[in-house]
């Protein structure tokens, strides 16, 4: 498979992922703080020069499968769908000079 990262080693790719993860985490924190500040103003709509922001409330209901399993027991067999996904964990690696 050829992609834009095919010239990077696995180690270089790991570092790129870690760096980008740090940038995204920092920006996500800032975005969350901005959204919190907007909501705290009890403002439902604001239109800036480039973007409009609207706050709305939504409610959803989901099945509590644990309680459903407790109530129905084996009668629930055949109605559950199992899914598998890959999880990528990113954490800082100790520096080689720190280990030596």
JSON list of C-alpha atoms in Angstrom, two decimals, residues 2-3 8 10-11 14-15 17 22 39 42 46-47 53 57 59 61-62 65-66 71 74 86 89 91-92 97:
[
{"chain": "A", "resi": 2, "resn": "UNK", "atom": "CA", "xyz": [1.43, 3.38, -0.99]},
{"chain": "A", "resi": 3, "resn": "UNK", "atom": "CA", "xyz": [0.38, 6.51, 0.85]},
{"chain": "A", "resi": 8, "resn": "UNK", "atom": "CA", "xyz": [8.42, 7.01, 7.17]},
{"chain": "A", "resi": 10, "resn": "UNK", "atom": "CA", "xyz": [7.34, 2.67, 11.90]},
{"chain": "A", "resi": 11, "resn": "UNK", "atom": "CA", "xyz": [9.26, 4.61, 14.56]},
{"chain": "A", "resi": 14, "resn": "UNK", "atom": "CA", "xyz": [4.82, 6.64, 15.83]},
{"chain": "A", "resi": 15, "resn": "UNK", "atom": "CA", "xyz": [6.49, 9.98, 16.56]},
{"chain": "A", "resi": 17, "resn": "UNK", "atom": "CA", "xyz": [1.20, 10.24, 15.52]},
{"chain": "A", "resi": 22, "resn": "UNK", "atom": "CA", "xyz": [-0.52, 16.28, 21.39]},
{"chain": "A", "resi": 39, "resn": "UNK", "atom": "CA", "xyz": [-22.87, 28.11, 26.69]},
{"chain": "A", "resi": 42, "resn": "UNK", "atom": "CA", "xyz": [-26.84, 31.54, 27.73]},
{"chain": "A", "resi": 46, "resn": "UNK", "atom": "CA", "xyz": [-24.25, 34.12, 17.36]},
{"chain": "A", "resi": 47, "resn": "UNK", "atom": "CA", "xyz": [-23.05, 34.99, 13.91]},
{"chain": "A", "resi": 53, "resn": "UNK", "atom": "CA", "xyz": [-22.76, 29.09, 16.24]},
{"chain": "A", "resi": 57, "resn": "UNK", "atom": "CA", "xyz": [-30.62, 20.75, 23.22]},
{"chain": "A", "resi": 59, "resn": "UNK", "atom": "CA", "xyz": [-32.12, 14.09, 24.08]},
{"chain": "A", "resi": 61, "resn": "UNK", "atom": "CA", "xyz": [-32.51, 7.16, 24.64]},
{"chain": "A", "resi": 62, "resn": "UNK", "atom": "CA", "xyz": [-30.30, 4.10, 24.54]},
{"chain": "A", "resi": 65, "resn": "UNK", "atom": "CA", "xyz": [-28.06, -3.80, 27.76]},
{"chain": "A", "resi": 66, "resn": "UNK", "atom": "CA", "xyz": [-26.84, -4.84, 31.20]},
{"chain": "A", "resi": 71, "resn": "UNK", "atom": "CA", "xyz": [-34.36, -8.89, 33.01]},
{"chain": "A", "resi": 74, "resn": "UNK", "atom": "CA", "xyz": [-31.05, -16.03, 27.80]},
{"chain": "A", "resi": 86, "resn": "UNK", "atom": "CA", "xyz": [-8.87, -1.70, 16.55]},
{"chain": "A", "resi": 89, "resn": "UNK", "atom": "CA", "xyz": [-3.09, 3.93, 22.14]},
{"chain": "A", "resi": 91, "resn": "UNK", "atom": "CA", "xyz": [1.63, 7.55, 25.01]},
{"chain": "A", "resi": 92, "resn": "UNK", "atom": "CA", "xyz": [4.99, 9.24, 25.46]},
{"chain": "A", "resi": 97, "resn": "UNK", "atom": "CA", "xyz": [19.21, 9.18, 26.94]}
]
